[in-house]
Coordinates of C-alpha atoms and ligand atoms in Angstrom, one line a residue:
X1203 CA 22.1 31.8 -5.9
X1204 CA 19.3 33.9 -4.6
X1205 CA 15.8 32.4 -4.0
X1206 CA 13.1 33.4 -6.5
X1207 CA 10.4 35.8 -5.3
X1208 CA 7.5 34.0 -3.6
X1209 CA 4.0 35.2 -4.2
X1210 CA 1.2 34.1 -1.9
X1211 CA -2.0 35.7 -3.3
X1212 CA -3.9 35.3 -6.5
X1213 CA -4.2 39.1 -6.9
X1214 CA -0.4 39.6 -6.7
X1215 CA 0.2 36.7 -9.2
X1216 CA -2.4 38.2 -11.6
X1217 CA -0.6 41.5 -11.4
X1218 CA 2.8 39.9 -12.0
X1219 CA 1.3 38.1 -15.1
X1220 CA -0.1 41.4 -16.3
X1221 CA 3.4 42.9 -16.1
X1222 CA 5.1 40.0 -18.0
X1223 CA 2.4 40.0 -20.7
X1224 CA 2.6 43.8 -21.1
X1225 CA 6.4 43.4 -21.6
X1226 CA 5.7 40.8 -24.2
X1227 CA 7.2 37.9 -22.3
X1228 CA 5.9 34.4 -22.4
X1229 CA 5.1 32.8 -19.1
X1230 CA 5.4 29.0 -18.5
X1231 CA 3.8 27.5 -15.4
X1232 CA 4.9 24.3 -13.7
X1233 CA 2.2 23.3 -11.3
X1234 CA 3.5 21.1 -8.4
X1235 CA 2.7 20.0 -4.9
X1236 CA 6.3 20.5 -3.8
X1237 CA 8.6 17.8 -2.4
X1238 CA 10.5 18.5 -5.6
X1239 CA 12.7 15.9 -7.2
X1240 CA 14.5 15.5 -10.6
X1241 CA 11.2 14.8 -12.3
X1242 CA 9.8 18.3 -11.4
X1243 CA 13.2 19.9 -12.3
X1244 CA 12.9 18.3 -15.8
X1245 CA 9.5 20.0 -16.1
X1246 CA 11.3 23.3 -15.4
X1247 CA 13.8 22.6 -18.1
X1248 CA 11.0 21.8 -20.6
X1249 CA 9.2 25.0 -19.5
X1250 CA 12.3 27.0 -20.2
X1251 CA 12.3 25.8 -23.9
X1252 CA 8.8 27.2 -24.4
X1253 CA 8.8 30.5 -22.5
X1254 CA 10.8 33.6 -21.3
X1255 CA 9.9 33.2 -17.7
X1256 CA 9.3 30.0 -15.7
X1257 CA 6.9 30.1 -12.7
X1258 CA 6.3 27.2 -10.4
X1259 CA 3.3 26.8 -8.1
X1260 CA 3.8 24.8 -4.9
X1261 CA 0.5 23.9 -3.3
X1262 CA -0.5 20.6 -1.7
X1263 CA -4.1 20.5 -3.0
X1264 CA -6.4 19.1 -0.4
X1265 CA -9.3 18.4 -2.8
X1266 CA -7.4 15.9 -4.9
X1267 CA -6.7 13.5 -1.9
X1268 CA -9.5 11.0 -1.5
X1269 CA -7.6 9.7 1.6
X1270 CA -7.0 12.2 4.4
X1271 CA -4.1 10.1 5.7
X1272 CA -2.4 10.4 2.3
X1273 CA -2.9 14.2 2.4
X1274 CA -1.6 14.4 6.0
X1275 CA 1.5 12.3 5.1
X1276 CA 2.3 14.2 1.9
X1277 CA 6.0 15.3 2.2
X1278 CA 6.5 19.1 2.5
X1279 CA 9.8 21.0 2.7
X1280 CA 9.3 24.5 1.2
X1281 CA 12.7 25.7 2.2
X1282 CA 14.4 22.8 0.3
X1283 CA 12.0 23.3 -2.6
X1284 CA 13.0 27.0 -2.8
X1285 CA 16.7 26.2 -2.9
X1286 CA 16.0 23.8 -5.8
X1287 CA 14.0 26.4 -7.6
X1288 CA 16.8 28.9 -7.2
X1289 CA 19.5 26.5 -8.5
X1290 CA 17.3 25.6 -11.5
X1291 CA 16.4 29.1 -12.6
X1292 CA 12.7 29.3 -11.6
X1293 CA 11.8 32.9 -11.9
X1294 CA 8.9 33.0 -9.4
X1295 CA 7.2 30.7 -7.0
X1296 CA 3.5 30.8 -6.2
X1297 CA 2.9 29.3 -2.8
X1298 CA -0.6 30.2 -1.6
X1299 CA -2.3 29.3 1.6
X1300 CA -5.3 26.9 1.2
X1301 CA -7.8 29.7 1.9
X1302 CA -6.4 31.7 -1.0
X1303 CA -7.4 29.0 -3.6
X1304 CA -10.4 27.7 -1.7
X1305 CA -12.1 30.7 -0.1
X1306 CA -14.4 30.1 2.8
X1307 CA -17.6 28.4 1.6
X1308 CA -16.1 27.5 -1.9
X1309 CA -18.5 25.3 -3.8
X1310 CA -17.4 25.5 -7.4
X1311 CA -15.8 22.6 -9.2
X1312 CA -14.4 21.9 -12.6
X1313 CA -15.0 18.4 -13.7
X1314 CA -14.0 16.5 -16.9
X1315 CA -16.3 13.7 -18.0
X1316 CA -15.5 10.2 -19.4
X1317 CA -11.7 10.6 -19.4
X1318 CA -11.7 11.0 -15.6
X1319 CA -14.0 8.1 -14.9
X1320 CA -11.6 5.1 -15.5
X1321 CA -8.2 4.1 -14.2
X1322 CA -7.2 6.4 -11.3
X1323 CA -10.6 8.0 -11.5
X1324 CA -12.3 4.7 -10.7
X1325 CA -10.1 3.8 -7.8
X1326 CA -9.6 7.4 -6.4
X1327 CA -13.1 8.9 -6.5
X1328 CA -13.0 12.7 -6.7
X1329 CA -9.3 12.9 -7.3
X1330 CA -9.5 14.3 -10.9
X1331 CA -12.2 16.8 -9.9
X1332 CA -9.8 18.1 -7.3
X1333 CA -7.0 18.3 -9.9
X1334 CA -9.0 20.0 -12.6
X1335 CA -10.4 22.5 -10.2
X1336 CA -7.1 23.5 -8.7
X1337 CA -5.4 23.6 -12.2
X1338 CA -8.1 25.9 -13.4
X1339 CA -7.6 28.2 -10.4
X1340 CA -3.8 28.2 -11.1
X1341 CA -4.4 29.0 -14.8
X1342 CA -6.7 31.9 -13.9
X1343 CA -4.2 33.2 -11.4
X1344 CA -0.9 32.8 -13.4
X1345 CA -2.4 33.4 -16.9
X1346 CA 0.5 31.4 -18.4
X1347 CA 1.1 30.9 -22.1
X1348 CA 2.4 27.4 -21.5
X1349 CA 1.9 24.8 -18.7
X1350 CA 4.0 21.7 -18.3
X1351 CA 2.9 18.4 -16.8
X1352 CA 4.7 15.0 -16.5
X1353 CA 3.8 12.0 -18.6
X1354 CA 4.0 9.7 -15.6
X1355 CA 0.6 11.0 -14.7
X1356 CA -0.6 10.1 -18.2
X1357 CA -4.4 10.3 -17.4
X1358 CA -3.9 13.6 -15.6
X1359 CA -2.2 15.0 -18.7
X1360 CA -5.0 13.7 -21.0
X1361 CA -7.6 15.2 -18.8
X1362 CA -5.9 18.6 -18.5
X1363 CA -5.5 18.7 -22.3
X1364 CA -9.2 18.0 -22.7
X1365 CA -10.1 20.6 -20.1
X1366 CA -7.9 23.2 -21.8
X1367 CA -9.6 22.5 -25.2
X1368 CA -13.1 22.5 -23.7
X1369 CA -12.7 25.7 -21.7
X1370 CA -10.6 27.5 -24.3
X1371 CA -7.9 28.7 -22.0
X1372 CA -5.5 29.3 -24.9
X1373 CA -2.7 27.7 -23.0
X1374 CA -0.2 25.3 -24.6
X1375 CA -0.1 22.1 -22.6
X1376 CA 3.3 20.4 -22.8
X1377 CA 3.9 16.8 -21.6
X1378 CA 7.4 16.0 -20.4
X1379 CA 8.9 12.5 -20.4
X1380 CA 9.0 10.5 -17.1
X1381 CA 12.2 10.7 -15.2
X1382 CA 13.5 7.5 -13.7
X1383 CA 16.0 6.4 -11.0
X1384 CA 19.0 4.6 -12.5
X1385 CA 17.3 1.2 -11.7
X1386 CA 14.1 2.3 -13.6
X1387 CA 11.7 3.3 -10.9
X1388 CA 9.7 6.3 -12.0
X1389 CA 10.5 9.3 -9.7
X1390 CA 7.6 10.2 -7.4
X1391 CA 7.4 12.2 -4.2
X1392 CA 5.7 9.1 -2.7
X1393 CA 8.9 6.9 -3.2
X1394 CA 10.2 8.6 -0.1
X1395 CA 7.6 6.6 1.9
X1396 CA 8.7 3.2 0.7
X1397 CA 10.6 1.0 3.2
X1398 CA 13.9 -0.5 1.9
X1399 CA 12.3 -3.8 0.9
X1400 CA 9.3 -2.1 -0.7
X1401 CA 11.6 0.2 -2.6
X1402 CA 13.4 -2.8 -4.1
X1403 CA 10.1 -4.5 -4.9
X1404 CA 8.7 -1.4 -6.5
X1405 CA 10.9 -2.2 -9.5
X1406 CA 8.2 -4.7 -10.3
X1407 CA 6.3 -1.9 -12.0
X1408 CA 8.9 -1.3 -14.6
X1409 CA 9.5 -5.0 -14.9
X1410 CA 5.8 -5.5 -15.7
X1411 CA 5.9 -2.9 -18.4
X1412 CA 9.0 -4.5 -19.9
X1413 CA 7.4 -8.0 -19.8
X1414 CA 4.3 -6.8 -21.6
X1415 CA 6.3 -4.9 -24.2
X1416 CA 8.6 -7.9 -24.8
X1417 CA 5.7 -10.3 -25.0
X1418 CA 3.9 -8.0 -27.5
X1419 CA 7.1 -7.8 -29.6
X1420 CA 7.3 -11.6 -29.6
X1421 CA 3.8 -11.8 -31.1
X1422 CA 1.5 -12.1 -28.1
X1423 CA -1.2 -9.5 -29.1
X1424 CA -4.1 -10.8 -26.9
X1425 CA -5.3 -8.1 -24.6
X1426 CA -6.4 -10.6 -22.0
X1427 CA -3.1 -12.5 -22.1
X1428 CA -1.0 -9.4 -21.8
X1429 CA -3.0 -8.1 -18.8
X1430 CA -2.8 -11.5 -17.1
X1431 CA 0.9 -11.6 -17.7
X1432 CA 1.3 -8.1 -16.0
X1433 CA -0.9 -9.2 -13.1
X1434 CA 1.3 -12.4 -12.6
X1435 CA 4.4 -10.2 -12.7
X1436 CA 3.1 -7.8 -10.0
X1437 CA 2.1 -10.9 -7.9
X1438 CA 5.8 -11.9 -7.7
X1439 CA 6.4 -9.0 -5.3
X1440 CA 5.1 -10.0 -1.8
X1441 CA 4.5 -6.4 -0.7
X1442 CA 2.7 -5.4 -3.8
X1443 CA -1.1 -5.5 -4.5
X1444 CA -2.3 -4.6 -8.0
X1445 CA -4.8 -1.8 -8.1
X1446 CA -5.2 -1.9 -11.8
X1447 CA -3.4 -3.0 -15.0
X1448 CA -5.2 -1.8 -18.1
X1449 CA -4.7 -1.5 -21.8
X1450 CA -6.3 1.6 -23.1
X1451 CA -6.4 3.8 -26.2
X1452 CA -3.8 6.5 -25.5
X1453 CA -6.1 9.3 -26.8
X1454 CA -9.6 8.4 -25.6
X1455 CA -8.5 6.2 -22.6
X1456 CA -11.2 3.7 -23.7
X1457 CA -10.4 0.0 -23.3
X1458 CA -8.2 -1.3 -26.0
X1459 CA -9.6 -4.0 -28.4
X1460 CA -9.2 -7.7 -27.8
X1461 CA -6.1 -7.8 -30.1
X1462 CA -3.4 -5.1 -29.7
X1463 CA -2.7 -3.9 -33.2
X1464 CA -2.3 -0.1 -32.6
X1465 CA -0.2 1.9 -30.1
X1466 CA -1.8 1.2 -26.7
X1467 CA -1.3 2.6 -23.3
X1468 CA -0.5 0.1 -20.6
X1469 CA -1.4 1.9 -17.3
X1470 CA -0.5 0.4 -13.9
X1471 CA -1.3 1.3 -10.3
X1472 CA 0.1 -0.8 -7.5
X1473 CA -0.2 -0.6 -3.7
X1474 CA 2.8 -1.4 -1.6
X1475 CA 2.6 -2.4 2.1
X1476 CA 5.2 -1.2 4.7
X1477 CA 8.2 -3.6 5.1
X1478 CA 7.6 -6.5 7.4
X1479 CA 9.8 -4.9 10.1
X1480 CA 7.5 -1.8 10.0
X1481 CA 9.7 0.5 8.0
X1482 CA 8.0 2.7 5.4
X1483 CA 4.3 3.4 4.9
X1484 CA 1.5 2.2 2.6
X1485 CA 2.2 3.7 -0.8
X1486 CA 0.4 3.6 -4.1
X1487 CA 2.5 4.0 -7.2
X1488 CA 1.6 4.4 -10.9
X1489 CA 3.5 4.0 -14.1
X1490 CA 2.7 3.6 -17.8
X1491 CA 4.1 3.0 -21.2
X1492 CA 2.6 3.3 -24.7
X1493 CA 3.2 -0.2 -26.3
X1494 CA 4.0 -0.2 -30.0
X1495 CA 2.9 -3.4 -31.8
X1496 CA 5.2 -4.6 -34.6
X1497 CA 3.9 -3.7 -38.1
Ligands
PAF1345 O1 0.7 16.5 -10.6 C1 0.6 17.1 -9.6 O2 1.6 17.3 -8.8 C2 -0.7 17.7 -9.2 O3 -1.8 16.8 -9.5 C3 -1.0 19.1 -9.7 C4 -1.1 19.1 -11.3 C5 0.1 20.0 -9.3 C6 -2.3 19.6 -9.2 O4 -2.3 19.8 -7.8

């Protein structure tokens, strides 16, 4: 299977978009930071259902990392990524150098308000400003009709939908379901950095989501009690440290009421330490589920 063409400049990508549009073809963009896994490939599949051509961007965006160690350690293997793109029918890859998206002296940002302030926005200052800025640049370069993002990054998806509406890009934003390992761990490029013990303990995320869901189903509707239960569950994993566990309105991301009587987002972020024998690195993982109270 031959590798898809790689475009490295914004100008060339805009020209390619112009050609596709002139030929009446719908373009779907799958923005990624590479280190592709089955989660990204499911975004490609979803993209295919909405468009004639599927383009992927591979760019490790420096402005969304609030920790330079995290940026430096972000896994990268373009050659492997291109093989996967080829075998999954990606029609074109946009892989720009950093200076192409952030020209010398760049000082323009795109920033969404309230939606970006809580959850990961509170614990990773500047993260979403970096995401919305780069996604805007990708939208302007690729001029897609559709763009696909994973629901694992629930807040990111909500922010991008808001940004798309506020700026009137006219792009359909599609959210694709989270893909999980057979044992339930949500796929993430960061899972590669977990030591074997931390990898096992990382299942505490999905266990905490299950515990909260079961508890709500059995009639425990207290916001406070459910969050406390989740925190106690995370605490059972010795390498885990809770960053946040929050119950939020799935549309506004505002804090849920004292009693959970409507569909409510349970969003989790957990830090994992390296294994006691030094294997693995520090990793922060997120996961979420929309809890549905009984009627
Ligand atoms: O979700 C990601 O991988 C990134 O945040 C994105 C959307 C590609 C922007 O860099």
